[in-house]
CSV table of C-alpha atoms and ligand atoms in Angstrom, one decimal:
chain,number,residue,atom,x,y,z
A,1,MET,CA,15.5,18.2,9.6
A,2,PRO,CA,14.0,17.5,12.8
A,3,VAL,CA,10.4,16.1,13.3
A,4,GLN,CA,7.7,16.3,16.2
A,5,ILE,CA,5.3,13.5,16.1
A,6,ILE,CA,2.2,14.4,18.4
A,7,TYR,CA,-0.3,10.7,19.5
A,8,SER,CA,-3.3,11.4,20.3
A,9,GLY,CA,-6.6,9.4,20.9
A,10,LYS,CA,-8.7,6.6,22.5
A,11,ALA,CA,-8.5,3.5,22.6
A,12,HIS,CA,-12.4,1.3,23.2
A,13,PRO,CA,-12.3,0.5,26.8
A,14,GLN,CA,-12.6,-3.1,25.4
A,15,ASP,CA,-9.8,-3.0,22.7
A,16,ASN,CA,-7.4,-4.5,24.3
A,17,ASP,CA,-5.0,-4.6,22.4
A,18,GLY,CA,-5.5,-0.5,20.8
A,19,LYS,CA,-4.6,0.1,25.3
A,20,GLU,CA,-1.2,-1.8,25.3
A,21,LEU,CA,-0.5,-0.5,22.2
A,22,ILE,CA,-0.8,3.8,23.7
A,23,LYS,CA,0.8,1.8,27.0
A,24,SER,CA,4.1,0.7,24.9
A,25,ILE,CA,3.9,4.9,22.9
A,26,ILE,CA,4.1,5.9,26.1
A,27,HIS,CA,6.4,3.8,27.2
A,28,PHE,CA,9.2,3.9,24.5
A,29,ILE,CA,9.5,7.6,24.9
A,30,GLN,CA,10.5,6.7,28.7
A,31,ASP,CA,13.1,5.0,27.7
A,32,HIS,CA,14.0,6.8,24.6
A,33,ASN,CA,14.4,10.2,25.7
A,34,LEU,CA,12.2,11.4,23.3
A,35,ARG,CA,9.4,13.8,24.9
A,36,ASN,CA,11.5,16.3,22.8
A,37,HIS,CA,10.4,14.5,20.1
A,38,ILE,CA,7.1,12.1,20.4
A,39,VAL,CA,4.5,13.8,22.8
A,40,PHE,CA,1.0,11.5,23.5
A,41,LEU,CA,-1.7,14.3,24.4
A,42,GLU,CA,-4.4,12.1,26.3
A,43,ASP,CA,-7.8,12.4,26.9
A,44,TYR,CA,-8.3,13.2,23.3
A,45,ASP,CA,-11.9,15.7,22.8
A,46,ILE,CA,-13.1,17.8,20.4
A,47,ASN,CA,-11.4,20.3,21.9
A,48,VAL,CA,-8.1,18.5,21.8
A,49,ALA,CA,-9.2,17.9,18.0
A,50,ARG,CA,-9.4,21.5,17.3
A,51,TYR,CA,-6.0,22.5,18.6
A,52,LEU,CA,-4.4,19.9,16.9
A,53,VAL,CA,-6.3,20.2,13.8
A,54,GLN,CA,-5.3,23.9,13.7
A,55,GLY,CA,-1.1,23.0,14.8
A,56,VAL,CA,0.2,20.5,12.8
A,57,ASP,CA,1.7,19.9,9.8
A,58,VAL,CA,0.7,16.6,8.9
A,59,TRP,CA,-2.5,14.4,10.0
A,60,LEU,CA,-1.1,10.7,10.1
A,61,ASN,CA,-3.2,7.6,9.7
A,62,THR,CA,-2.6,4.0,9.2
A,63,PRO,CA,-5.2,1.7,10.0
A,64,ARG,CA,-5.3,-1.5,9.1
A,65,ARG,CA,-6.9,-2.0,5.9
A,66,PRO,CA,-9.7,-2.2,5.4
A,67,PHE,CA,-11.0,-1.2,8.9
A,68,GLU,CA,-11.0,2.3,8.4
A,69,ALA,CA,-14.9,3.4,8.6
A,70,SER,CA,-14.7,6.9,7.3
A,71,GLY,CA,-12.0,9.1,8.5
A,72,THR,CA,-13.4,12.2,9.1
A,73,SER,CA,-10.0,13.7,11.2
A,74,GLY,CA,-8.3,13.5,8.2
A,75,MET,CA,-10.9,16.0,6.4
A,76,LYS,CA,-10.9,18.3,9.5
A,77,ALA,CA,-7.3,18.4,8.9
A,78,ALA,CA,-7.7,18.7,5.2
A,79,VAL,CA,-9.7,22.1,5.6
A,80,ASN,CA,-6.7,23.5,8.1
A,81,GLY,CA,-4.6,23.1,5.4
A,82,VAL,CA,-3.4,19.9,6.8
A,83,ILE,CA,-1.8,17.7,4.6
A,84,ASN,CA,-2.9,14.0,5.3
A,85,LEU,CA,-0.2,10.8,5.1
A,86,SER,CA,-3.4,7.9,5.7
A,87,VAL,CA,-3.0,4.1,3.9
A,88,LEU,CA,-6.1,3.8,0.9
A,89,ASP,CA,-8.3,3.0,3.0
A,90,GLY,CA,-12.2,4.6,4.7
A,91,TRP,CA,-12.4,8.1,2.9
A,92,TRP,CA,-8.9,8.2,1.7
A,93,CYS,CA,-9.4,6.6,-0.8
A,94,GLU,CA,-11.8,8.5,-2.4
A,95,GLY,CA,-9.7,12.3,-1.4
A,96,TYR,CA,-6.2,10.9,-1.9
A,97,GLN,CA,-4.7,13.1,-5.3
A,98,GLN,CA,-1.0,13.5,-6.0
A,99,ASP,CA,-1.4,16.9,-5.0
A,100,THR,CA,-3.7,16.5,-2.1
A,101,GLY,CA,-1.1,14.3,0.4
A,102,TRP,CA,0.3,11.0,-0.1
A,103,ALA,CA,-0.9,7.8,0.2
A,104,ILE,CA,0.7,5.0,2.1
A,105,GLY,CA,0.5,1.8,-0.9
A,106,SER,CA,-1.8,1.1,-3.3
A,107,GLY,CA,-4.8,-0.2,-1.6
A,108,GLU,CA,-3.5,-3.7,-1.8
A,109,ILE,CA,-4.6,-6.4,-0.4
A,110,TYR,CA,-2.8,-9.0,2.7
A,111,THR,CA,-3.7,-12.4,4.0
A,112,ASN,CA,-1.0,-11.9,7.1
A,113,PRO,CA,-1.1,-8.5,9.2
A,114,GLU,CA,2.3,-9.3,10.0
A,115,GLU,CA,3.4,-8.9,6.1
A,116,GLN,CA,0.8,-5.9,6.0
A,117,ASP,CA,2.4,-3.9,8.4
A,118,SER,CA,5.9,-4.6,7.4
A,119,ILE,CA,5.2,-3.5,4.2
A,120,GLU,CA,3.4,-0.4,4.6
A,121,SER,CA,5.8,0.4,7.6
A,122,GLU,CA,8.8,0.3,5.2
A,123,ALA,CA,6.3,2.2,3.1
A,124,LEU,CA,5.3,5.0,5.4
A,125,TYR,CA,8.8,5.6,6.2
A,126,ASN,CA,10.3,5.9,2.8
A,127,LEU,CA,7.8,8.3,2.4
A,128,LEU,CA,8.7,10.4,5.4
A,129,GLU,CA,12.4,10.3,4.6
A,130,LYS,CA,12.5,10.5,0.7
A,131,GLU,CA,8.7,12.9,0.1
A,132,VAL,CA,8.0,14.3,3.5
A,133,ILE,CA,10.3,16.5,5.2
A,134,PRO,CA,11.9,16.8,2.6
A,135,LEU,CA,9.6,18.7,1.0
A,136,TYR,CA,8.9,21.0,4.6
A,137,TYR,CA,12.2,22.0,4.0
A,138,LYS,CA,12.4,22.6,1.0
A,139,ILE,CA,12.8,27.0,1.5
A,140,ASP,CA,13.2,29.3,-1.4
A,141,ARG,CA,14.8,32.2,-0.3
A,142,VAL,CA,11.9,34.0,1.4
A,143,GLY,CA,12.1,30.9,4.1
A,144,LEU,CA,8.9,29.6,2.5
A,145,PRO,CA,8.0,25.9,1.4
A,146,ARG,CA,6.5,27.5,-1.8
A,147,GLU,CA,5.8,23.1,-3.3
A,148,TRP,CA,4.1,22.4,0.3
A,149,ILE,CA,2.2,25.5,-0.2
A,150,VAL,CA,1.9,24.8,-3.1
A,151,LYS,CA,-0.1,21.4,-2.0
A,152,MET,CA,-1.7,22.4,1.4
A,153,LYS,CA,-3.4,24.9,-1.1
A,154,SER,CA,-4.8,22.5,-3.9
A,155,SER,CA,-5.7,20.2,-0.3
A,156,ILE,CA,-8.3,22.9,1.0
A,157,LYS,CA,-9.4,23.3,-2.8
A,158,LYS,CA,-9.9,19.9,-3.7
A,159,ILE,CA,-10.5,18.3,-0.1
A,160,GLY,CA,-12.7,21.5,1.2
A,161,ALA,CA,-15.1,21.9,-1.2
A,162,THR,CA,-16.1,17.7,-1.8
A,163,PHE,CA,-15.9,16.4,1.7
A,164,ASN,CA,-18.2,19.2,3.9
A,165,THR,CA,-21.6,18.7,5.5
A,166,HIS,CA,-24.1,20.7,2.5
A,167,ARG,CA,-22.7,17.1,0.9
A,168,MET,CA,-23.2,14.5,3.5
A,169,LEU,CA,-26.3,15.9,4.5
A,170,ILE,CA,-27.4,15.8,0.5
A,171,GLU,CA,-26.2,12.8,-0.4
A,172,TYR,CA,-28.0,11.5,3.5
A,173,THR,CA,-31.0,13.4,2.5
A,174,GLU,CA,-31.5,11.6,-1.0
A,175,LYS,CA,-30.0,8.1,-0.8
A,176,PHE,CA,-31.9,7.6,2.4
A,177,TYR,CA,-34.5,10.0,4.6
A,178,LEU,CA,-36.5,10.2,1.3
A,179,SER,CA,-36.6,6.9,0.5
A,180,ALA,CA,-37.1,5.4,3.2
A,181,THR,CA,-40.2,8.5,3.8
A,182,ARG,CA,-41.3,6.6,0.9
A,183,GLU,CA,-41.1,3.4,1.5
A,184,GLY,CA,-42.8,3.5,5.6
A,185,GLN,CA,-45.8,5.7,3.7
A,186,ASN,CA,-45.7,2.6,1.0
A,187,LEU,CA,-45.8,0.1,3.4
A,188,SER,CA,-48.4,1.6,6.1
A,189,LYS,CA,-51.0,3.0,3.8
A,190,ASP,CA,-54.6,0.9,4.1
A,191,SER,CA,-54.1,-0.3,8.0
A,192,ALA,CA,-49.9,-1.2,6.7
A,193,LEU,CA,-51.1,-3.8,4.2
A,194,LYS,CA,-48.4,-3.8,2.3
A,195,ALA,CA,-46.4,-3.7,5.4
A,196,LYS,CA,-48.3,-6.9,6.5
A,197,ASN,CA,-48.2,-8.8,3.6
A,198,LEU,CA,-44.1,-8.4,3.7
A,199,VAL,CA,-43.5,-9.4,7.2
A,200,ALA,CA,-45.9,-12.7,6.4
A,201,TRP,CA,-43.5,-13.8,2.7
A,202,ARG,CA,-40.6,-13.1,4.7
A,203,LYS,CA,-41.4,-15.1,7.7
A,204,LYS,CA,-42.3,-17.7,4.8
A,205,LEU,CA,-39.1,-17.4,2.9
A,206,LYS,CA,-37.3,-17.7,6.4
A,207,GLU,CA,-38.3,-21.2,6.5
A,208,ARG,CA,-37.5,-22.4,3.3
A,209,TRP,CA,-35.0,-20.8,2.3
A,210,PRO,CA,-32.7,-23.5,3.0
A,211,GLN,CA,-34.7,-26.5,0.7
A,212,ILE,CA,-33.0,-24.2,-1.8
A,213,TYR,CA,-31.1,-26.0,-4.1
A,214,LEU,CA,-29.7,-24.5,-7.3
A,215,TYR,CA,-27.4,-27.4,-9.7
A,216,VAL,CA,-24.7,-25.7,-11.8
A,217,ASP,CA,-25.2,-27.3,-15.3
A,218,GLU,CA,-21.7,-27.0,-16.5
A,219,ILE,CA,-21.9,-27.5,-20.7
A,220,VAL,CA,-19.2,-27.9,-21.7
A,221,SER,CA,-18.6,-27.1,-25.3
A,222,GLU,CA,-17.0,-28.5,-27.6
A,223,LYS,CA,-16.4,-26.4,-30.0
A,224,ASP,CA,-14.0,-23.7,-29.0
A,225,ILE,CA,-15.3,-20.2,-27.7
A,226,TYR,CA,-13.9,-16.9,-29.4
A,227,ALA,CA,-14.0,-13.7,-27.7
A,228,GLY,CA,-17.2,-11.6,-28.3
A,229,ASP,CA,-19.3,-14.9,-28.0
A,230,LYS,CA,-22.3,-15.6,-25.9
A,231,TYR,CA,-22.5,-18.7,-23.3
A,232,PRO,CA,-25.2,-20.2,-22.5
A,233,VAL,CA,-26.0,-21.2,-18.8
A,234,ARG,CA,-29.2,-23.2,-17.8
A,235,VAL,CA,-29.6,-23.8,-13.6
A,236,LYS,CA,-32.2,-26.6,-12.1
A,237,ALA,CA,-33.4,-24.6,-9.3
A,238,HIS,CA,-35.2,-26.6,-6.7
A,239,LEU,CA,-37.4,-24.1,-5.0
A,240,ASP,CA,-39.7,-26.2,-3.0
A,241,THR,CA,-42.8,-23.8,-2.2
A,242,LEU,CA,-41.4,-21.2,-3.4
A,243,THR,CA,-41.5,-20.0,-6.9
A,244,PRO,CA,-39.9,-17.3,-9.5
A,245,ASP,CA,-41.9,-14.5,-8.2
A,246,ASP,CA,-40.6,-15.4,-4.6
A,247,VAL,CA,-36.5,-15.6,-5.7
A,248,THR,CA,-34.6,-13.8,-8.5
A,249,ILE,CA,-31.4,-16.3,-9.7
A,250,GLN,CA,-28.8,-15.3,-11.4
A,251,ILE,CA,-25.0,-16.0,-12.7
A,252,TYR,CA,-22.1,-14.1,-11.1
A,253,TYR,CA,-18.8,-14.1,-13.6
A,254,GLY,CA,-16.3,-12.5,-14.9
A,255,LEU,CA,-12.2,-13.5,-16.0
A,256,LEU,CA,-10.7,-15.7,-13.2
A,257,ASP,CA,-7.4,-14.0,-11.4
A,258,ILE,CA,-4.0,-16.5,-10.7
A,259,HIS,CA,-6.2,-17.6,-7.6
A,260,ASP,CA,-9.2,-18.9,-9.7
A,261,GLN,CA,-11.1,-15.6,-8.3
A,262,ILE,CA,-13.5,-13.7,-10.0
A,263,THR,CA,-12.0,-10.7,-11.4
A,264,ASP,CA,-14.5,-7.6,-12.2
A,265,GLY,CA,-17.5,-9.7,-11.4
A,266,GLN,CA,-20.6,-9.1,-13.6
A,267,VAL,CA,-24.3,-10.5,-12.4
A,268,VAL,CA,-27.1,-11.5,-15.4
A,269,ASP,CA,-30.5,-12.4,-13.8
A,270,MET,CA,-31.4,-15.9,-14.9
A,271,LYS,CA,-34.9,-16.5,-16.8
A,272,PRO,CA,-37.2,-19.6,-16.1
A,273,VAL,CA,-38.1,-21.2,-19.1
A,274,GLU,CA,-39.8,-24.6,-17.5
A,275,ASN,CA,-40.9,-26.1,-14.4
A,276,ILE,CA,-41.4,-30.2,-13.2
A,277,GLY,CA,-42.8,-29.8,-10.0
A,278,ASP,CA,-40.5,-28.1,-7.4
A,279,GLU,CA,-37.5,-27.5,-9.8
A,280,TYR,CA,-37.1,-25.0,-12.4
A,281,ILE,CA,-34.7,-24.7,-15.2
A,282,TYR,CA,-33.4,-20.7,-15.4
A,283,GLN,CA,-31.4,-19.9,-18.7
A,284,THR,CA,-29.5,-17.0,-19.8
A,285,GLU,CA,-26.4,-16.3,-21.7
A,286,ILE,CA,-23.1,-14.9,-20.6
A,287,SER,CA,-20.9,-12.4,-23.1
A,288,LEU,CA,-17.2,-13.5,-22.7
A,289,PRO,CA,-16.0,-9.7,-24.1
A,290,ALA,CA,-12.2,-10.1,-23.5
A,291,SER,CA,-10.4,-13.8,-24.6
A,292,GLY,CA,-9.3,-15.9,-20.4
A,293,ARG,CA,-10.3,-18.5,-18.0
A,294,TYR,CA,-13.7,-17.6,-17.3
A,295,GLY,CA,-16.2,-18.0,-14.2
A,296,PHE,CA,-18.8,-18.3,-13.1
A,297,THR,CA,-21.5,-19.2,-10.2
A,298,ALA,CA,-25.2,-19.0,-9.5
A,299,ARG,CA,-26.7,-17.2,-6.8
A,300,ALA,CA,-30.6,-17.0,-5.1
A,301,LEU,CA,-31.4,-13.6,-4.3
A,302,PRO,CA,-35.1,-12.9,-2.5
A,303,LYS,CA,-37.2,-11.3,-4.5
A,304,HIS,CA,-40.6,-8.7,-3.3
A,305,PRO,CA,-42.1,-5.5,-4.7
A,306,ASP,CA,-41.4,-4.2,-1.6
A,307,LEU,CA,-38.5,-5.8,-0.4
A,308,ILE,CA,-35.8,-3.1,-0.2
A,309,HIS,CA,-32.7,-4.6,-0.1
A,310,PRO,CA,-32.6,-7.9,-2.0
A,311,LEU,CA,-29.3,-8.9,0.3
A,312,HIS,CA,-30.2,-11.2,3.4
A,313,PRO,CA,-28.3,-13.5,5.4
A,314,PHE,CA,-30.0,-16.7,3.5
A,315,THR,CA,-27.7,-18.6,1.5
A,316,PRO,CA,-28.5,-22.0,-0.6
A,317,LEU,CA,-26.8,-24.3,-1.5
A,318,ILE,CA,-24.5,-24.9,-4.7
A,319,LYS,CA,-24.6,-28.7,-6.0
A,320,THR,CA,-23.4,-30.4,-9.1
A,321,TRP,CA,-26.1,-31.0,-11.4
A,322,GLU,CA,-26.0,-34.8,-12.0
B,401,LIG,C1,-13.0,14.1,14.4
B,401,LIG,C2,-13.1,13.2,15.9
B,401,LIG,C3,-13.1,11.6,15.3
B,401,LIG,C4,-13.2,10.7,14.4
B,401,LIG,O1,-12.1,10.6,14.4
B,401,LIG,P1,-11.3,9.3,12.8
B,401,LIG,O2,-10.0,9.8,12.8
B,401,LIG,O3,-12.6,9.9,11.9
B,401,LIG,O4,-11.9,7.8,13.1
B,401,LIG,C5,-13.3,11.8,17.0
B,401,LIG,N1,-12.9,12.1,18.0
B,401,LIG,C6,-13.0,13.8,17.9
B,401,LIG,C7,-12.9,14.1,19.2
B,401,LIG,C8,-13.6,13.9,16.8
B,401,LIG,O5,-12.9,15.5,16.9
């Protein structure tokens, strides 16, 4: 069951590791006399890509998770009847289904890239040897790989219907262009009054943000807490010259995993209930639907009616409430 691998692509001019990798592949082919099995196609461009997506059987993409930005080439391959074999990263997290192709691993997160490479390469070789190549060579009496064709067809059907420029344009238009236009009109009317106010507010916020402190009150309750109970949480927020109109204080909470990391985190807004000088007491309740160990932390986000997105790179310090 012979296989031919065709490599193509370009390393970014400043990506020395990428360039070295390409060199090592070319040397490997020369040193092992593998020119009939492995080919490196130079000068990848839209024309070379066009021949590739029309001519190959499998589109192999092995990014190191989570660095694949999207992976559009896999979508182009799919509509040309090529079956994708890729790490669950970028678009393939959404595009992969059992009948549209193959997934290398199951989207695990690794802290050590060498360990990740070793495990995922093993998974890739297993898939190639046990599933991909045998399926390709499994032909019926008239010489057709029926099961391969079934997979090819459902890949064309499902991926072509979901990953296309119609959807891209609609989503860009609705999510970004239209809302950006509305926002632009809102900010520029009345001689850009709102834009001027927003700029002044952002300047104030940027100056004041480092003075914000949150003191989280860890109310240790003596009584048992049952699944389904609510747990009260208080935060003392030192807002300096800012007020609750400028910031949203939230609790981020969820069940803890074995590494004490919050999983499936939820967010709840807090309410200011008391004001002493430049300090505000915020309160809320978190619901604990399941049994287990929960963790929570507090955060402050900028708040303004004309702010397009609350995620600004200002981080408050969190201290223990003494
Ligand atoms: C599709 C395409 C790309 C993008 O490829 P990805 O695998 O999505 O990064 C780059 N260059 C050319 C010429 C292409 O046709």
